[in-house]
Amino acid sequence: MDRRVFLVLLLAGCADTSANAPLAPSVSPPAPPAPPPGPATPVPAPPAAGQVVGFDTWLAAFKQKALAAGLTQQLLDRELDGVTPDPKVISLDGRQPEFSKPVGDYIKGVISDDRVAVGRDKRDTLTFLPDVESRYGVPRDILLAVWAMESAFGKIQGNFDVVRSMASLAADGRRRNWAEGELIAALKIIASGEVTRAQLRGSWAGAMGQTQFLPSNYLSTAVDNDGDGRRDIWGSDSDSLASAANLLKKGNWKPGVGWAKEVILPAGFDYGLAEGPRELPSWWEAKGVRRADGLPWTPADAASPAGLILPAGWSGPAFLALPNHFAIRTYNNSTSYALGIGLLADRFAGGGPLVATWPVEAPLGLADRMAAQIALGRLGFDPGPADGVIGAGTRKALRAWQADRRLPADGYLSSDMVARLKAQAGIS
């Protein structure tokens, strides 16, 4: 699987911590003695991805796959016999949010006074932070923001049995290949003896610990920073933040470069450039784009390509996203998430609020989001499946439709855009 696509899934089930509301090799135990020869036992064929099967049928096929991956029959029987699917996990995986929170409301929930105060205190009192920052090149404020967002500084880590959760998701079939890979990774963690089954607790989607790592990321990326011989992302602040730093470093974090800067766009600007070219800040300045704080670009930022993002459309704050914005998105591939991390980190470092204000908007319901996608398709602007998820395909189609209608082509689906689309497509 492509690394970027894989990491989209990294925190799909991280704990909700809004203000209002995973490198050592695994070592398997020795295999038990082979049984005496006997009649051949038929091996069940693995079910096809997406095929709904009974849990016992899936489990029998999965055990064969896990044996081929190097796990022992003894381990598989011990950890999986008696496991049943968790209906709550399956329900949460299939749940489509009825309403989509406007990005401005999301950011306001991220940056609370209490959260900023806690983050500023920890940046000054956690003595291991300077070493982690120096070793991995990731600023402490970014790491603190990840910690805050993922688990409320370690307080909310989730209490689901990761093995049972991944087995439930795999048997359900919607994301079978991914879930089976994570289940094998979780079982390898247990086989290594580094972490017990009882310690493998996390979100319903298998994200674990203070910085919400999936089992495969724990195996490949978690680090022992406090030197106690264990990579403890549950109980050790030091291991947790160093592991997050290692993940961002592997996600191509560039030391000394910023993550994004708020900018002011000139009158008559071509909003169709949003989510488009990544050019040097001087290229954008030639088009009239200016930093909102009036400060000059650092040499490192000035030499870095930046892309324009308009998270709330042309009427909201605008940003030039530098390479590290996209590094944050290897943690969670969401523009809003990356903005939340970056803006919260800026506040930890003493920065102030944005110059532009977020527009006041009502949440868009699922029915309206789907209707807008259906309308775009009927009008000849293919957004992809009408699933209510406003992703890159929908925004691209919307920008094309807006340009065709001589509207600001920002690709932002507001309630006004929904009404216009439905009217033109004849959807009541």
Coordinates of C-alpha atoms in Angstrom, one line a residue:
M1 CA 0.0 0.0 0.0
D2 CA 1.2 3.5 -0.8
R3 CA 2.7 5.1 2.4
R4 CA 0.5 8.2 2.1
V5 CA -2.7 6.2 1.7
F6 CA -1.7 4.0 4.6
L7 CA -1.1 6.9 6.9
V8 CA -4.5 8.3 6.1
L9 CA -5.7 5.5 8.2
L10 CA -3.2 6.1 11.0
L11 CA -5.6 7.9 13.3
A12 CA -8.9 7.1 11.8
G13 CA -10.2 6.1 15.3
C14 CA -8.2 8.4 17.6
A15 CA -9.8 9.5 20.8
D16 CA -12.0 12.6 20.7
T17 CA -10.2 15.2 22.7
S18 CA -11.7 18.4 21.3
A19 CA -12.1 21.1 23.9
N20 CA -15.8 20.9 23.7
A21 CA -17.0 17.6 23.3
P22 CA 2.9 3.3 16.6
L23 CA 12.5 -0.3 16.3
A24 CA 13.1 -3.5 17.4
P25 CA 12.4 -6.8 15.5
S26 CA 9.7 -9.0 16.8
V27 CA 10.8 -12.4 18.2
S28 CA 8.2 -15.2 18.1
P29 CA 8.4 -18.0 20.7
P30 CA 9.6 -21.4 19.3
A31 CA 7.1 -23.3 17.4
P32 CA 5.5 -26.4 19.1
P33 CA 6.6 -29.9 17.9
A34 CA 4.9 -31.0 14.7
P35 CA 2.0 -33.4 15.1
P36 CA 2.3 -36.9 13.9
P37 CA 1.3 -37.5 10.3
G38 CA -2.5 -37.9 9.7
P39 CA -5.2 -37.3 7.2
A40 CA -4.7 -34.0 5.4
T41 CA -7.0 -31.2 6.7
P42 CA -8.5 -28.9 4.1
V43 CA -7.2 -25.3 4.4
P44 CA -10.1 -22.8 4.0
A45 CA -9.6 -20.4 1.1
P46 CA -9.1 -16.8 2.3
P47 CA -12.3 -14.7 1.7
A48 CA -12.1 -12.0 -0.8
A49 CA -11.7 -8.4 0.4
G50 CA -15.0 -6.9 1.0
Q51 CA -16.8 -10.3 1.2
V52 CA -19.0 -10.7 4.2
V53 CA -18.4 -14.0 6.0
G54 CA -19.1 -15.6 9.3
F55 CA -16.6 -14.8 12.0
D56 CA -15.5 -18.4 12.5
T57 CA -15.0 -18.8 8.8
W58 CA -13.0 -15.6 8.6
L59 CA -10.9 -16.6 11.7
A60 CA -10.0 -20.0 10.2
A61 CA -8.7 -18.4 7.0
F62 CA -7.0 -15.6 8.9
K63 CA -5.0 -18.1 11.0
Q64 CA -3.5 -19.6 7.9
K65 CA -2.5 -16.2 6.7
A66 CA -1.0 -15.4 10.1
L67 CA 1.0 -18.7 10.1
A68 CA 2.4 -17.8 6.7
A69 CA 3.4 -14.4 8.2
G70 CA 5.6 -16.2 10.8
L71 CA 3.3 -16.4 13.9
T72 CA 2.9 -19.7 15.7
Q73 CA -0.2 -21.8 16.1
Q74 CA 0.3 -21.7 19.8
L75 CA 0.1 -17.9 19.9
L76 CA -2.8 -17.7 17.5
D77 CA -4.8 -20.2 19.5
R78 CA -4.0 -18.5 22.8
E79 CA -4.9 -15.0 21.6
L80 CA -7.7 -15.6 19.2
D81 CA -9.7 -18.6 20.4
G82 CA -12.8 -17.3 22.2
V83 CA -12.6 -13.9 20.6
T84 CA -15.9 -12.6 19.4
P85 CA -16.7 -9.6 17.1
D86 CA -17.3 -6.4 18.9
P87 CA -20.6 -4.9 17.6
K88 CA -19.7 -1.4 18.8
V89 CA -16.5 -1.4 16.7
I90 CA -18.4 -2.5 13.6
S91 CA -21.1 0.1 14.2
L92 CA -18.5 2.9 14.7
D93 CA -16.7 1.9 11.5
G94 CA -19.8 2.1 9.4
R95 CA -21.1 5.3 10.9
Q96 CA -21.2 8.3 8.5
P97 CA -21.4 11.6 10.5
E98 CA -24.8 13.1 10.0
F99 CA -23.4 16.6 10.2
S100 CA -20.1 18.1 9.0
K101 CA -18.6 20.6 11.5
P102 CA -17.5 23.8 9.8
V103 CA -13.7 24.2 10.0
G104 CA -14.0 27.4 12.0
D105 CA -15.9 25.6 14.7
Y106 CA -13.4 22.7 14.6
I107 CA -10.5 25.1 15.1
K108 CA -12.2 27.0 17.9
G109 CA -12.7 23.7 19.7
V110 CA -9.0 22.8 19.2
I111 CA -7.6 26.0 20.6
S112 CA -9.1 26.5 24.0
D113 CA -7.5 28.7 26.7
D114 CA -7.2 25.7 29.0
R115 CA -5.4 23.6 26.4
V116 CA -3.0 26.4 25.5
A117 CA -2.2 26.9 29.2
V118 CA -1.5 23.2 29.7
G119 CA 0.7 23.1 26.6
R120 CA 2.7 26.1 27.6
D121 CA 3.3 24.7 31.0
K122 CA 4.5 21.3 29.6
R123 CA 6.8 23.0 27.0
D124 CA 8.7 24.6 29.9
T125 CA 8.7 21.7 32.4
L126 CA 9.3 18.5 30.3
T127 CA 13.1 18.2 30.4
F128 CA 13.4 15.7 27.6
L129 CA 11.8 17.9 25.0
P130 CA 15.0 19.8 23.9
D131 CA 16.8 16.5 23.2
V132 CA 13.8 15.1 21.2
E133 CA 13.6 18.3 19.3
S134 CA 17.3 18.2 18.5
R135 CA 17.4 14.5 17.6
Y136 CA 14.4 14.5 15.2
G137 CA 14.2 18.1 14.0
V138 CA 10.5 18.5 15.0
P139 CA 9.7 21.5 17.2
R140 CA 8.4 20.7 20.6
D141 CA 5.3 22.8 20.1
I142 CA 4.2 20.6 17.2
L143 CA 4.7 17.5 19.3
L144 CA 2.8 19.0 22.2
A145 CA 0.0 19.8 19.8
V146 CA -0.2 16.3 18.5
W147 CA -0.2 15.0 22.1
A148 CA -3.0 17.4 23.0
M149 CA -5.1 16.5 20.0
E150 CA -4.7 12.8 20.1
S151 CA -5.1 12.0 23.8
A152 CA -5.6 15.3 25.8
F153 CA -1.9 15.0 26.9
G154 CA -2.3 11.3 27.6
K155 CA -5.5 11.4 29.5
I156 CA -7.8 9.9 26.9
Q157 CA -6.2 6.9 25.2
G158 CA -9.2 4.6 24.5
N159 CA -9.9 1.3 26.3
F160 CA -10.8 -1.1 23.4
D161 CA -9.0 -4.4 23.2
V162 CA -6.9 -3.8 20.0
V163 CA -6.8 -7.5 19.1
R164 CA -10.6 -7.8 19.3
S165 CA -11.1 -4.5 17.4
M166 CA -8.9 -5.4 14.5
A167 CA -10.4 -8.9 14.3
S168 CA -13.9 -7.3 14.3
L169 CA -13.0 -4.9 11.5
A170 CA -11.2 -7.7 9.4
A171 CA -14.2 -10.1 9.7
D172 CA -16.6 -7.4 8.8
G173 CA -14.9 -7.1 5.5
R174 CA -15.0 -3.4 4.6
R175 CA -11.3 -2.8 5.2
R176 CA -10.2 -6.5 5.5
N177 CA -6.7 -6.3 4.1
W178 CA -5.8 -3.3 6.2
A179 CA -7.3 -4.7 9.4
E180 CA -5.7 -8.1 8.9
G181 CA -2.3 -6.5 8.5
E182 CA -2.8 -4.5 11.7
L183 CA -4.0 -7.6 13.6
I184 CA -0.9 -9.5 12.5
A185 CA 1.2 -6.5 13.7
A186 CA -0.6 -6.5 17.1
L187 CA 0.0 -10.3 17.4
K188 CA 3.7 -9.8 16.6
I189 CA 3.9 -7.2 19.4
I190 CA 2.6 -9.7 21.8
A191 CA 4.9 -12.4 20.5
S192 CA 7.9 -10.2 21.0
G193 CA 7.1 -10.0 24.7
E194 CA 7.6 -6.2 24.7
V195 CA 3.9 -5.6 25.4
T196 CA 1.2 -7.9 26.8
R197 CA -2.2 -8.4 25.3
A198 CA -3.8 -6.6 28.3
Q199 CA -1.6 -3.5 27.6
L200 CA -2.7 -3.3 23.9
R201 CA -5.6 -0.9 24.6
G202 CA -6.7 1.9 22.3
S203 CA -9.4 3.4 20.2
W204 CA -12.1 1.4 18.4
A205 CA -10.0 1.5 15.2
G206 CA -6.9 0.2 16.9
A207 CA -4.9 3.5 17.5
M208 CA -3.0 3.1 20.7
G209 CA -1.4 5.1 23.4
Q210 CA -0.8 8.8 24.1
T211 CA 0.0 9.6 20.4
Q212 CA -2.4 7.0 18.9
F213 CA -0.2 4.7 16.9
L214 CA -1.5 1.7 14.9
P215 CA 0.2 -1.6 15.7
S216 CA 2.2 -1.6 12.4
N217 CA 3.5 1.9 13.3
Y218 CA 4.4 0.8 16.8
L219 CA 6.6 -2.0 15.3
S220 CA 8.3 0.3 12.7
T221 CA 8.4 3.7 14.4
A222 CA 8.0 3.7 18.2
V223 CA 11.1 4.5 20.2
D224 CA 12.4 3.9 23.7
N225 CA 13.5 7.5 24.6
D226 CA 13.6 7.2 28.4
G227 CA 16.1 4.3 28.2
D228 CA 14.1 1.7 30.2
G229 CA 14.3 -0.9 27.5
R230 CA 10.6 -0.6 26.5
R231 CA 8.8 1.4 23.9
D232 CA 6.0 2.5 26.2
I233 CA 3.6 4.8 24.3
W234 CA 1.0 4.3 27.0
G235 CA 2.7 5.3 30.2
S236 CA 5.8 7.2 29.1
D237 CA 5.5 10.8 28.0
S238 CA 9.1 10.7 26.7
D239 CA 8.6 7.6 24.6
S240 CA 5.3 8.9 23.3
L241 CA 6.5 12.3 22.1
A242 CA 9.8 10.9 20.7
S243 CA 7.8 8.3 18.8
A244 CA 5.5 11.0 17.4
A245 CA 8.6 12.9 16.4
N246 CA 10.0 9.9 14.6
L247 CA 6.8 9.4 12.7
L248 CA 6.8 13.0 11.5
K249 CA 10.5 12.7 10.6
K250 CA 9.7 9.6 8.5
G251 CA 6.8 11.7 7.0
N252 CA 9.5 14.1 5.6
W253 CA 9.5 16.8 8.2
K254 CA 11.9 19.5 7.2
P255 CA 13.9 21.0 10.2
G256 CA 14.0 24.7 10.3
V257 CA 11.0 25.1 7.9
G258 CA 7.6 26.4 9.0
W259 CA 4.3 24.6 8.5
A260 CA 2.1 27.4 7.1
K261 CA 1.5 31.2 7.2
E262 CA -1.7 33.1 7.2
V263 CA -1.9 35.3 4.1
I264 CA -4.0 38.1 2.7
L265 CA -5.2 37.8 -0.9
P266 CA -5.6 40.8 -3.2
A267 CA -8.9 41.8 -4.8
G268 CA -9.7 39.9 -8.0
F269 CA -7.5 37.0 -6.9
D270 CA -7.9 33.7 -8.8
Y271 CA -9.3 31.4 -6.1
G272 CA -8.9 28.5 -8.5
L273 CA -5.3 28.4 -7.5
A274 CA -6.3 26.9 -4.1
E275 CA -5.1 23.3 -3.7
G276 CA -3.1 23.8 -6.9
P277 CA 0.5 24.7 -7.6
R278 CA 3.2 24.6 -5.0
E279 CA 5.5 27.5 -5.7
L280 CA 8.1 29.7 -3.7
P281 CA 6.6 32.4 -1.6
S282 CA 8.1 35.0 -4.1
W283 CA 5.8 33.5 -6.8
W284 CA 2.8 34.1 -4.7
E285 CA 4.0 37.6 -3.7
A286 CA 4.1 38.4 -7.4
K287 CA 0.4 37.7 -7.5
G288 CA -0.3 40.1 -4.7
V289 CA -0.3 37.6 -1.8
R290 CA 1.0 39.0 1.4
R291 CA 1.7 37.5 4.9
A292 CA -1.0 38.6 7.3
D293 CA 1.4 39.4 10.0
G294 CA 3.5 41.7 7.7
L295 CA 6.7 39.9 8.6
P296 CA 9.3 38.8 6.0
W297 CA 9.8 35.1 5.1
T298 CA 12.8 33.3 6.8
P299 CA 15.4 32.1 4.3
A300 CA 14.3 28.5 4.8
D301 CA 10.7 29.3 4.2
A302 CA 11.5 31.6 1.3
A303 CA 13.3 28.6 -0.4
S304 CA 10.4 26.2 0.2
P305 CA 7.4 25.5 -2.1
A306 CA 4.1 26.5 -0.7
G307 CA 0.5 25.8 -1.8
L308 CA -2.6 27.9 -1.1
I309 CA -5.4 26.5 1.0
L310 CA -8.7 28.1 1.7
P311 CA -10.2 25.9 4.4
A312 CA -13.4 27.9 4.7
G313 CA -13.6 29.3 1.2
W314 CA -12.7 32.7 -0.2
S315 CA -14.5 34.5 2.7
G316 CA -12.4 32.8 5.4
P317 CA -8.7 32.8 6.4
A318 CA -6.2 31.9 3.7
F319 CA -2.9 30.1 4.2
L320 CA 0.3 29.3 2.3
A321 CA 1.0 25.7 3.3
L322 CA 4.7 25.0 3.5
P323 CA 6.1 21.4 3.3
N324 CA 5.7 20.6 6.9
H325 CA 1.9 21.1 6.7
F326 CA 1.9 18.1 4.5
A327 CA 4.3 16.2 6.9
I328 CA 1.6 16.7 9.6
R329 CA -0.9 15.2 7.2
T330 CA 1.0 12.0 7.1
Y331 CA -0.2 11.7 10.7
N332 CA -3.8 12.4 9.7
N333 CA -4.5 13.3 6.1
S334 CA -7.0 16.1 6.9
T335 CA -6.5 19.8 6.1
S336 CA -8.5 20.7 9.2
Y337 CA -6.4 18.4 11.4
A338 CA -3.1 19.8 10.1
L339 CA -4.4 23.4 10.6
G340 CA -5.5 22.5 14.2
I341 CA -2.0 21.0 15.0
G342 CA -0.1 24.0 13.4
L343 CA -2.3 26.7 14.9
L344 CA -2.3 25.2 18.4
A345 CA 1.5 24.8 18.2
D346 CA 1.8 28.5 17.3
R347 CA -0.2 29.4 20.3
F348 CA 2.0 27.2 22.6
A349 CA 4.9 29.2 21.2
G350 CA 3.3 32.5 22.2
G351 CA 1.6 33.4 19.0
G352 CA -1.7 35.1 18.8
P353 CA -5.0 34.6 16.9
L354 CA -5.5 34.8 13.2
V355 CA -6.0 38.1 11.5
A356 CA -9.0 37.0 9.4
T357 CA -12.1 35.6 11.1
W358 CA -13.8 32.3 10.4
P359 CA -17.2 32.7 8.7
V360 CA -20.2 31.8 10.8
E361 CA -21.8 28.7 9.2
A362 CA -24.3 26.0 10.0
P363 CA -23.1 22.4 9.8
L364 CA -23.9 20.7 6.5
G365 CA -26.1 17.6 6.8
L366 CA -25.2 14.4 5.1
A367 CA -28.3 14.6 2.8
D368 CA -27.1 18.1 1.6
R369 CA -23.6 16.9 1.0
M370 CA -24.8 13.9 -1.0
A371 CA -27.3 16.0 -2.9
A372 CA -24.5 18.4 -3.9
Q373 CA -22.4 15.5 -5.2
I374 CA -25.3 14.1 -7.1
A375 CA -26.0 17.6 -8.6
L376 CA -22.4 18.0 -9.7
G377 CA -22.6 14.7 -11.5
R378 CA -25.8 15.5 -13.2
L379 CA -24.4 18.8 -14.3
G380 CA -21.4 17.2 -15.9
F381 CA -18.8 17.8 -13.2
D382 CA -17.9 14.3 -11.8
P383 CA -17.1 14.4 -8.1
G384 CA -16.8 10.7 -7.7
P385 CA -19.2 8.6 -5.5
A386 CA -22.0 10.5 -3.8
D387 CA -21.0 9.4 -0.3
G388 CA -21.2 12.7 1.5
V389 CA -17.5 12.9 2.0
I390 CA -16.2 16.2 0.7
G391 CA -12.7 15.2 -0.5
A392 CA -10.4 16.3 -3.2
G393 CA -12.5 15.0 -6.0
T394 CA -15.6 16.8 -4.9
R395 CA -13.7 20.1 -4.3
K396 CA -12.1 19.8 -7.8
A397 CA -15.5 19.2 -9.4
L398 CA -17.0 22.1 -7.4
R399 CA -14.2 24.5 -8.5
A400 CA -14.9 23.6 -12.1
W401 CA -18.6 24.2 -11.7
Q402 CA -18.0 27.5 -9.9
A403 CA -15.7 28.7 -12.6
D404 CA -18.3 27.8 -15.2
R405 CA -20.9 29.8 -13.3
R406 CA -18.5 32.7 -12.9
L407 CA -18.5 32.3 -9.1
P408 CA -15.4 32.5 -6.9
A409 CA -13.8 29.1 -7.7
D410 CA -12.6 28.2 -4.2
G411 CA -14.0 24.6 -4.1
Y412 CA -15.7 25.3 -0.8
L413 CA -19.1 23.7 -0.3
S414 CA -21.2 26.1 1.7
S415 CA -25.0 26.0 2.3
D416 CA -25.3 28.6 -0.4
M417 CA -23.4 26.4 -2.9
V418 CA -25.6 23.5 -2.0
A419 CA -28.8 25.5 -2.7
R420 CA -27.4 26.7 -6.0
L421 CA -26.4 23.3 -7.1
K422 CA -29.7 21.7 -6.2
A423 CA -31.6 24.4 -8.0
Q424 CA -29.6 24.1 -11.2
A425 CA -29.8 20.3 -11.2
G426 CA -33.5 20.3 -10.4
I427 CA -33.1 18.5 -7.0
S428 CA -35.7 19.5 -4.5

